Amino acid sequence: GFALPQVSKRRLRPVFEPLINGTLMRSELLVTPFIAPFAVEVVRAAVRKSMTGASPGPSGWTEELLFDAMEDPDAASELCSVITHIANGMVSEPLRHRLTTCWLVAVDKPCGGVRPVAIGEVFLKVASTVAVNAGMDRLNAFFGDMQYGIGRPRGAEEIVHRCRAFVQAPDAPKKCVVCLDFRNAFNMPLREHIWSVVKRFPLLTGIFALEYA
């Protein structure tokens, strides 16, 4: 058989009380609508798309192993239940700790220093992917043309063509293209502010709180 993370049969309470310097309270999560159980085909599609040969996290599971496990109908059903619980943030504290634990690999930077690369848990990655996919229409409507990396097919190509059209326009001499690279960009944004925006998308509140508590 396949050893999947164990989720209690009883109704689990959110484990985020309080979070993010006290700004995210359990009362806010309790009024959030829960995500309905994900269909097997939805989870399988997300797993298949994520199959890149990446190294496993602490559990040793990879997307490829999950995809093979889902060939068994019972395993597929149980896995969808696990993914739904994670996406809703309805897990016990010990399981939350295990899901958010990563392997850290130190990679030398070309200009000196070390870049820490975190190899996360596949169950959390799949749950995050499925939750984001479920709310993609609202996310695209919210972000518009502000981002091209997520949920924008051929987004990189669109950026290239837009920039080319921009600099080749008749008034191009009056324009310029600026490329910015922020230092420690992932950790700089305040999680409190991110949470204030995430609350507009109820399908993402559970998984966000689980990951950034």
Backbone as CSV, one residue per row, in Angstrom:
resi,resn,N_x,N_y,N_z,CA_x,CA_y,CA_z,C_x,C_y,C_z
1,GLY,0.799,-1.194,0.000,0.000,0.000,0.000,0.830,1.241,0.000
2,PHE,0.145,2.384,-0.048,0.791,3.683,-0.098,0.547,4.405,1.220
3,ALA,1.610,4.948,1.817,1.499,5.635,3.098,1.219,7.110,2.857
4,LEU,-0.043,7.502,2.918,-0.423,8.894,2.767,-0.489,9.548,4.138
5,PRO,-0.318,10.884,4.229,-0.456,11.560,5.524,-1.814,11.270,6.136
6,GLN,-1.829,11.026,7.429,-3.065,10.680,8.113,-3.821,11.947,8.516
7,VAL,-5.084,12.010,8.161,-5.965,13.118,8.546,-7.072,12.557,9.426
8,SER,-7.241,13.136,10.595,-8.244,12.630,11.519,-9.636,12.668,10.917
9,LYS,-10.472,11.696,11.278,-11.846,11.655,10.787,-12.712,12.735,11.431
10,ARG,-12.310,13.213,12.622,-13.112,14.243,13.264,-12.859,15.582,12.603
11,ARG,-13.754,16.523,12.847,-13.606,17.858,12.267,-12.438,18.563,12.956
12,LEU,-11.422,18.889,12.189,-10.242,19.517,12.746,-10.432,21.021,12.811
13,ARG,-9.928,21.631,13.851,-10.019,23.082,13.961,-8.820,23.707,13.244
14,PRO,-8.962,24.935,12.760,-7.791,25.616,12.208,-6.729,25.767,13.284
15,VAL,-5.475,25.701,12.889,-4.392,25.750,13.867,-3.719,27.120,13.876
16,PHE,-4.393,28.143,13.356,-3.768,29.443,13.193,-4.382,30.435,14.173
17,GLU,-3.916,30.465,15.423,-4.565,31.296,16.428,-3.548,31.841,17.427
18,PRO,-3.127,33.106,17.341,-3.259,34.000,16.194,-2.063,33.848,15.269
19,LEU,-2.080,34.496,14.098,-1.005,34.377,13.134,-0.538,35.751,12.682
20,ILE,0.615,35.769,12.038,1.156,36.961,11.398,1.079,38.163,12.350
21,ASN,1.816,38.076,13.438,1.882,39.157,14.421,0.506,39.552,14.943
22,GLY,-0.395,38.586,15.029,-1.685,38.832,15.639,-2.734,39.387,14.714
23,THR,-2.414,39.624,13.435,-3.399,40.238,12.558,-4.346,39.226,11.945
24,LEU,-3.927,37.968,11.896,-4.793,36.931,11.353,-5.320,36.111,12.521
25,MET,-6.616,36.185,12.783,-7.199,35.516,13.924,-8.057,34.346,13.471
26,ARG,-8.212,33.418,14.391,-8.995,32.226,14.078,-10.418,32.597,13.697
27,SER,-10.952,33.673,14.278,-12.320,34.075,13.980,-12.483,34.427,12.506
28,GLU,-11.426,34.948,11.884,-11.505,35.285,10.471,-11.604,34.030,9.612
29,LEU,-10.915,32.982,10.021,-10.944,31.745,9.243,-12.265,31.011,9.407
30,LEU,-12.887,31.145,10.556,-14.115,30.405,10.810,-15.273,30.894,9.947
31,VAL,-15.191,32.120,9.438,-16.261,32.626,8.580,-15.948,32.406,7.104
32,THR,-14.818,31.755,6.828,-14.416,31.494,5.451,-15.085,30.228,4.939
33,PRO,-15.713,30.277,3.765,-16.321,29.066,3.217,-15.265,28.029,2.878
34,PHE,-15.543,26.776,3.234,-14.597,25.724,2.957,-14.657,25.315,1.494
35,ILE,-13.505,24.908,0.968,-13.450,24.385,-0.387,-14.105,23.012,-0.397
36,ALA,-14.977,22.777,-1.349,-15.599,21.463,-1.487,-14.537,20.442,-1.881
37,PRO,-14.769,19.163,-1.592,-13.769,18.140,-1.942,-13.376,18.225,-3.407
38,PHE,-12.079,18.190,-3.659,-11.586,18.248,-5.022,-11.871,16.935,-5.740
39,ALA,-12.254,17.033,-7.004,-12.483,15.839,-7.809,-11.146,15.188,-8.146
40,VAL,-11.182,13.868,-8.316,-9.962,13.124,-8.597,-9.291,13.642,-9.855
41,GLU,-10.064,13.917,-10.894,-9.462,14.362,-12.153,-8.796,15.717,-12.017
42,VAL,-9.319,16.568,-11.110,-8.722,17.887,-10.895,-7.356,17.748,-10.220
43,VAL,-7.291,16.916,-9.200,-6.022,16.707,-8.494,-5.030,15.999,-9.403
44,ARG,-5.488,14.997,-10.139,-4.589,14.265,-11.037,-4.001,15.202,-12.094
45,ALA,-4.827,16.113,-12.629,-4.333,17.055,-13.636,-3.266,17.971,-13.048
46,ALA,-3.475,18.420,-11.816,-2.492,19.290,-11.165,-1.196,18.545,-10.907
47,VAL,-1.307,17.283,-10.496,-0.114,16.475,-10.247,0.639,16.251,-11.551
48,ARG,-0.087,15.909,-12.603,0.558,15.648,-13.890,1.311,16.877,-14.398
49,LYS,0.697,18.053,-14.268,1.325,19.277,-14.752,2.571,19.629,-13.945
50,SER,2.625,19.148,-12.701,3.754,19.474,-11.820,4.885,18.459,-11.915
51,MET,4.735,17.458,-12.748,5.746,16.406,-12.860,6.937,16.913,-13.667
52,THR,7.944,17.425,-12.952,9.139,17.980,-13.602,10.409,17.244,-13.211
53,GLY,10.268,16.184,-12.439,11.456,15.470,-11.988,12.141,16.130,-10.812
54,ALA,11.427,17.016,-10.114,12.014,17.725,-8.979,12.302,16.766,-7.827
55,SER,13.272,17.135,-7.017,13.634,16.318,-5.855,12.515,16.332,-4.828
56,PRO,12.392,15.265,-4.044,11.318,15.203,-3.041,11.626,16.032,-1.808
57,GLY,10.558,16.372,-1.083,10.714,17.023,0.207,10.981,15.992,1.286
58,PRO,10.789,16.371,2.555,11.117,15.474,3.664,10.392,14.137,3.650
59,SER,9.179,14.058,3.101,8.447,12.790,3.112,8.997,11.789,2.108
60,GLY,9.742,12.266,1.117,10.258,11.387,0.074,9.324,11.219,-1.108
61,TRP,8.111,11.781,-0.992,7.145,11.670,-2.082,7.435,12.716,-3.158
62,THR,7.176,12.350,-4.416,7.289,13.261,-5.548,5.971,13.260,-6.315
63,GLU,5.826,14.201,-7.235,4.629,14.236,-8.075,4.492,12.954,-8.891
64,GLU,5.620,12.416,-9.342,5.579,11.185,-10.128,5.040,10.021,-9.309
65,LEU,5.457,9.947,-8.035,4.957,8.880,-7.163,3.465,9.064,-6.881
66,LEU,3.046,10.309,-6.664,1.624,10.558,-6.429,0.793,10.181,-7.644
67,PHE,1.299,10.512,-8.820,0.560,10.204,-10.046,0.388,8.690,-10.193
68,ASP,1.436,7.932,-9.909,1.331,6.473,-9.974,0.381,5.949,-8.900
69,ALA,0.440,6.531,-7.699,-0.438,6.086,-6.611,-1.902,6.298,-6.961
70,MET,-2.199,7.349,-7.718,-3.583,7.664,-8.050,-4.169,6.723,-9.100
71,GLU,-3.363,5.807,-9.607,-3.905,4.780,-10.487,-4.837,3.852,-9.710
72,ASP,-4.627,3.767,-8.400,-5.513,2.986,-7.543,-6.678,3.866,-7.112
73,PRO,-7.919,3.478,-7.404,-9.073,4.342,-7.079,-9.176,4.698,-5.604
74,ASP,-8.908,3.740,-4.717,-9.000,4.026,-3.281,-7.930,5.033,-2.856
75,ALA,-6.700,4.827,-3.358,-5.623,5.755,-3.019,-5.925,7.143,-3.566
76,ALA,-6.504,7.204,-4.776,-6.836,8.491,-5.381,-7.883,9.228,-4.557
77,SER,-8.891,8.503,-4.082,-9.938,9.112,-3.275,-9.384,9.644,-1.957
78,GLU,-8.535,8.850,-1.305,-7.943,9.279,-0.043,-7.022,10.480,-0.251
79,LEU,-6.261,10.467,-1.343,-5.356,11.569,-1.620,-6.134,12.867,-1.843
80,CYS,-7.256,12.796,-2.560,-8.074,13.988,-2.784,-8.614,14.531,-1.468
81,SER,-8.955,13.647,-0.555,-9.416,14.078,0.768,-8.302,14.790,1.520
82,VAL,-7.092,14.242,1.443,-5.944,14.857,2.106,-5.670,16.239,1.524
83,ILE,-5.663,16.332,0.191,-5.378,17.603,-0.470,-6.434,18.646,-0.120
84,THR,-7.707,18.230,-0.040,-8.780,19.160,0.306,-8.613,19.672,1.735
85,HIS,-8.273,18.783,2.670,-8.039,19.207,4.050,-6.897,20.222,4.120
86,ILE,-5.827,19.964,3.390,-4.688,20.882,3.412,-5.082,22.231,2.821
87,ALA,-5.787,22.215,1.695,-6.201,23.465,1.049,-7.104,24.296,1.945
88,ASN,-7.893,23.637,2.774,-8.770,24.338,3.718,-8.051,24.737,5.001
89,GLY,-6.810,24.296,5.158,-6.093,24.582,6.390,-6.590,23.788,7.567
90,MET,-7.323,22.706,7.318,-7.905,21.915,8.395,-7.029,20.698,8.678
91,VAL,-5.890,20.968,9.311,-4.959,19.908,9.667,-4.514,20.116,11.109
92,SER,-3.997,19.070,11.712,-3.505,19.172,13.083,-2.180,19.929,13.095
93,GLU,-1.787,20.417,14.244,-0.541,21.165,14.352,0.682,20.312,13.990
94,PRO,0.785,19.049,14.462,1.947,18.236,14.048,2.013,18.041,12.535
95,LEU,0.851,17.831,11.888,0.859,17.641,10.440,1.217,18.942,9.732
96,ARG,0.725,20.055,10.237,1.079,21.343,9.645,2.586,21.562,9.700
97,HIS,3.195,21.194,10.825,4.646,21.337,10.964,5.375,20.489,9.926
98,ARG,4.905,19.285,9.703,5.555,18.405,8.738,5.347,18.886,7.312
99,LEU,4.170,19.423,7.027,3.888,19.888,5.676,4.725,21.113,5.305
100,THR,5.026,21.952,6.271,5.754,23.186,5.983,7.253,23.052,6.212
101,THR,7.713,21.851,6.533,9.144,21.600,6.684,9.777,21.379,5.312
102,CYS,10.947,21.936,5.095,11.633,21.817,3.801,13.068,21.325,3.997
103,TRP,13.591,20.712,2.949,15.033,20.480,2.872,15.672,21.773,2.381
104,LEU,16.755,22.174,2.996,17.474,23.369,2.551,18.797,22.963,1.911
105,VAL,19.032,23.487,0.721,20.262,23.212,-0.012,20.970,24.535,-0.261
106,ALA,22.240,24.622,0.097,23.021,25.847,-0.098,23.679,25.812,-1.471
107,VAL,23.361,26.804,-2.303,23.923,26.905,-3.643,24.767,28.170,-3.721
108,ASP,25.992,28.022,-4.192,26.876,29.177,-4.312,26.359,30.162,-5.353
109,LYS,26.386,31.448,-5.013,26.017,32.495,-5.959,27.222,32.855,-6.825
110,PRO,27.004,33.213,-8.084,28.132,33.549,-8.969,29.005,34.670,-8.432
111,CYS,28.371,35.635,-7.750,29.119,36.793,-7.254,29.494,36.660,-5.782
112,GLY,29.425,35.450,-5.271,29.738,35.234,-3.873,28.497,35.103,-3.020
113,GLY,28.645,34.490,-1.874,27.497,34.271,-1.006,26.815,32.951,-1.310
114,VAL,25.749,32.700,-0.585,25.031,31.436,-0.700,23.556,31.715,-0.920
115,ARG,22.960,30.967,-1.844,21.532,31.066,-2.089,20.859,29.827,-1.495
116,PRO,20.011,29.996,-0.463,19.328,28.836,0.116,18.163,28.398,-0.765
117,VAL,18.167,27.159,-1.178,17.087,26.609,-1.998,16.275,25.651,-1.131
118,ALA,14.990,25.936,-0.993,14.114,25.109,-0.155,13.363,24.110,-1.022
119,ILE,13.423,22.837,-0.652,12.692,21.783,-1.355,11.493,21.429,-0.493
120,GLY,10.319,21.878,-0.916,9.122,21.750,-0.101,8.423,20.414,-0.230
121,GLU,7.386,20.247,0.576,6.610,19.009,0.624,5.613,18.957,-0.524
122,VAL,5.593,17.841,-1.230,4.780,17.722,-2.435,3.284,17.846,-2.139
123,PHE,2.826,17.339,-1.004,1.398,17.420,-0.687,0.949,18.873,-0.543
124,LEU,1.802,19.702,0.052,1.481,21.119,0.201,1.521,21.823,-1.150
125,LYS,2.480,21.459,-1.991,2.578,22.077,-3.314,1.362,21.749,-4.167
126,VAL,0.921,20.498,-4.117,-0.252,20.109,-4.911,-1.499,20.819,-4.394
127,ALA,-1.671,20.880,-3.068,-2.836,21.564,-2.497,-2.841,23.039,-2.881
128,SER,-1.681,23.677,-2.857,-1.591,25.085,-3.237,-1.950,25.273,-4.705
129,THR,-1.440,24.379,-5.549,-1.711,24.470,-6.980,-3.200,24.330,-7.269
130,VAL,-3.839,23.340,-6.649,-5.261,23.096,-6.905,-6.105,24.255,-6.381
131,ALA,-5.743,24.800,-5.218,-6.496,25.927,-4.658,-6.382,27.157,-5.558
132,VAL,-5.177,27.443,-6.030,-4.989,28.592,-6.920,-5.744,28.380,-8.226
133,ASN,-5.674,27.170,-8.769,-6.401,26.897,-10.017,-7.900,27.101,-9.847
134,ALA,-8.414,26.743,-8.667,-9.850,26.885,-8.422,-10.281,28.341,-8.427
135,GLY,-9.392,29.242,-8.035,-9.744,30.654,-7.997,-9.090,31.474,-9.098
136,MET,-8.620,30.801,-10.162,-7.839,31.489,-11.186,-8.623,32.573,-11.909
137,ASP,-9.904,32.356,-12.181,-10.684,33.372,-12.894,-10.728,34.682,-12.115
138,ARG,-10.975,34.582,-10.807,-11.024,35.794,-9.981,-9.640,36.423,-9.847
139,LEU,-8.610,35.595,-9.772,-7.253,36.120,-9.662,-6.854,36.879,-10.922
140,ASN,-7.175,36.314,-12.088,-6.845,36.995,-13.340,-7.604,38.312,-13.470
141,ALA,-8.865,38.306,-13.037,-9.648,39.536,-13.096,-9.062,40.605,-12.168
142,PHE,-8.524,40.178,-11.037,-7.957,41.117,-10.066,-6.617,41.679,-10.542
143,PHE,-5.734,40.807,-11.012,-4.389,41.254,-11.387,-4.334,41.879,-12.777
144,GLY,-5.218,41.461,-13.677,-5.201,42.026,-15.013,-3.854,41.858,-15.688
145,ASP,-3.285,42.980,-16.151,-1.996,42.954,-16.840,-0.825,43.251,-15.908
146,MET,-1.041,43.123,-14.598,0.044,43.392,-13.663,1.019,42.229,-13.535
147,GLN,0.606,41.023,-13.922,1.502,39.882,-13.820,1.245,38.932,-14.981
148,TYR,2.322,38.232,-15.392,2.247,37.324,-16.536,2.809,35.946,-16.209
149,GLY,3.100,35.699,-14.939,3.756,34.448,-14.580,2.818,33.322,-14.217
150,ILE,1.638,33.624,-13.653,0.730,32.603,-13.164,-0.601,32.707,-13.899
151,GLY,-1.064,31.579,-14.423,-2.367,31.560,-15.074,-2.425,32.353,-16.363
152,ARG,-1.289,32.667,-16.931,-1.233,33.396,-18.197,-0.473,32.546,-19.208
153,PRO,-1.170,31.755,-20.007,-0.481,30.932,-21.010,0.384,31.797,-21.923
154,ARG,1.601,31.339,-22.160,2.566,32.050,-22.999,2.808,33.466,-22.484
155,GLY,2.822,33.595,-21.157,3.020,34.915,-20.557,4.365,35.528,-20.904
156,ALA,5.444,34.713,-20.913,6.773,35.237,-21.228,6.819,35.777,-22.652
157,GLU,6.205,35.044,-23.585,6.183,35.514,-24.973,5.411,36.830,-25.092
158,GLU,4.325,36.955,-24.317,3.542,38.188,-24.366,4.360,39.372,-23.875
159,ILE,5.166,39.152,-22.843,6.018,40.233,-22.338,6.993,40.685,-23.421
160,VAL,7.617,39.721,-24.096,8.589,40.049,-25.145,7.932,40.879,-26.249
161,HIS,6.753,40.434,-26.707,6.088,41.148,-27.803,5.604,42.525,-27.362
162,ARG,5.131,42.642,-26.132,4.679,43.951,-25.646,5.853,44.931,-25.546
163,CYS,6.979,44.446,-25.023,8.156,45.311,-24.913,8.661,45.724,-26.292
164,ARG,8.653,44.775,-27.230,9.115,45.085,-28.582,8.212,46.139,-29.228
165,ALA,6.893,45.963,-29.082,5.969,46.949,-29.651,6.142,48.310,-28.981
166,PHE,6.436,48.283,-27.691,6.610,49.521,-26.927,7.807,50.315,-27.433
167,VAL,8.964,49.645,-27.595,10.182,50.361,-27.980,10.207,50.689,-29.472
168,GLN,9.390,49.997,-30.278,9.369,50.261,-31.715,8.271,51.249,-32.116
169,ALA,7.538,51.750,-31.144,6.488,52.717,-31.436,7.099,54.019,-31.957
170,PRO,6.342,54.828,-32.724,6.884,56.070,-33.302,7.519,57.007,-32.280
171,ASP,6.989,57.019,-31.067,7.546,57.909,-30.047,8.535,57.189,-29.145
172,ALA,9.130,56.104,-29.633,10.039,55.300,-28.829,11.218,56.069,-28.248
173,PRO,11.802,57.050,-28.970,12.937,57.786,-28.375,12.618,58.442,-27.040
174,LYS,11.339,58.631,-26.758,10.957,59.258,-25.492,10.665,58.227,-24.406
175,LYS,10.916,56.946,-24.720,10.570,55.882,-23.785,11.807,55.077,-23.419
176,CYS,11.678,54.308,-22.362,12.758,53.408,-21.977,12.155,52.192,-21.289
177,VAL,12.898,51.106,-21.264,12.493,49.869,-20.599,13.447,49.641,-19.436
178,VAL,12.905,49.441,-18.261,13.710,49.274,-17.053,13.514,47.861,-16.511
179,CYS,14.601,47.186,-16.221,14.559,45.847,-15.609,15.032,45.970,-14.168
180,LEU,14.196,45.575,-13.226,14.505,45.694,-11.803,14.665,44.310,-11.179
181,ASP,15.636,44.187,-10.315,15.868,42.942,-9.586,15.976,43.299,-8.105
182,PHE,14.952,42.915,-7.323,14.923,43.274,-5.908,15.724,42.277,-5.079
183,ARG,16.471,42.778,-4.141,17.220,41.920,-3.233,16.268,41.314,-2.200
184,ASN,16.362,39.995,-2.034,15.525,39.287,-1.059,14.042,39.602,-1.281
185,ALA,13.625,39.602,-2.551,12.286,40.060,-2.915,11.180,39.221,-2.285
186,PHE,11.415,37.919,-2.114,10.354,37.062,-1.582,10.027,37.402,-0.133
187,ASN,11.045,37.756,0.640,10.831,37.988,2.069,10.538,39.447,2.415
188,MET,10.681,40.349,1.460,10.485,41.759,1.763,9.022,42.159,1.972
189,PRO,8.066,41.680,1.168,6.671,42.116,1.371,6.147,41.719,2.750
190,LEU,5.398,42.605,3.362,4.813,42.318,4.664,3.691,41.299,4.518
191,ARG,3.773,40.225,5.298,2.749,39.186,5.221,1.390,39.719,5.672
192,GLU,1.402,40.720,6.582,0.136,41.314,7.014,-0.597,41.948,5.833
193,HIS,0.157,42.639,4.981,-0.472,43.279,3.819,-0.937,42.221,2.819
194,ILE,-0.123,41.201,2.611,-0.522,40.134,1.690,-1.814,39.486,2.179
195,TRP,-1.910,39.256,3.495,-3.120,38.642,4.053,-4.344,39.508,3.805
196,SER,-4.180,40.841,3.899,-5.317,41.733,3.673,-5.847,41.612,2.250
197,VAL,-4.977,41.241,1.304,-5.405,41.038,-0.080,-5.945,39.629,-0.275
198,VAL,-5.291,38.644,0.342,-5.723,37.250,0.192,-7.151,37.064,0.686
199,LYS,-7.562,37.847,1.691,-8.910,37.705,2.229,-9.993,38.009,1.195
200,ARG,-9.610,38.647,0.092,-10.582,38.881,-0.968,-10.872,37.603,-1.759
201,PHE,-10.043,36.592,-1.558,-10.182,35.332,-2.287,-10.333,34.198,-1.266
202,PRO,-11.558,33.946,-0.804,-11.776,32.979,0.279,-11.175,31.597,0.024
203,LEU,-11.067,31.177,-1.240,-10.530,29.855,-1.521,-9.045,29.746,-1.183
204,LEU,-8.384,30.868,-0.982,-6.946,30.846,-0.720,-6.586,31.120,0.734
205,THR,-7.551,31.491,1.559,-7.223,31.888,2.929,-6.686,30.715,3.754
206,GLY,-7.280,29.537,3.592,-6.842,28.391,4.388,-5.414,27.994,4.080
207,ILE,-5.083,27.865,2.802,-3.747,27.424,2.422,-2.711,28.504,2.724
208,PHE,-3.090,29.781,2.588,-2.152,30.865,2.888,-1.821,30.873,4.373
209,ALA,-2.843,30.764,5.203,-2.611,30.785,6.654,-1.788,29.585,7.090
210,LEU,-2.028,28.434,6.481,-1.265,27.241,6.833,0.211,27.442,6.519
211,GLU,0.508,28.059,5.383,1.908,28.189,4.958,2.632,29.322,5.645
212,TYR,1.920,30.403,6.000,2.611,31.587,6.495,2.273,31.926,7.927
213,ALA,1.830,30.942,8.681,1.540,31.189,10.099,2.815,31.540,10.842
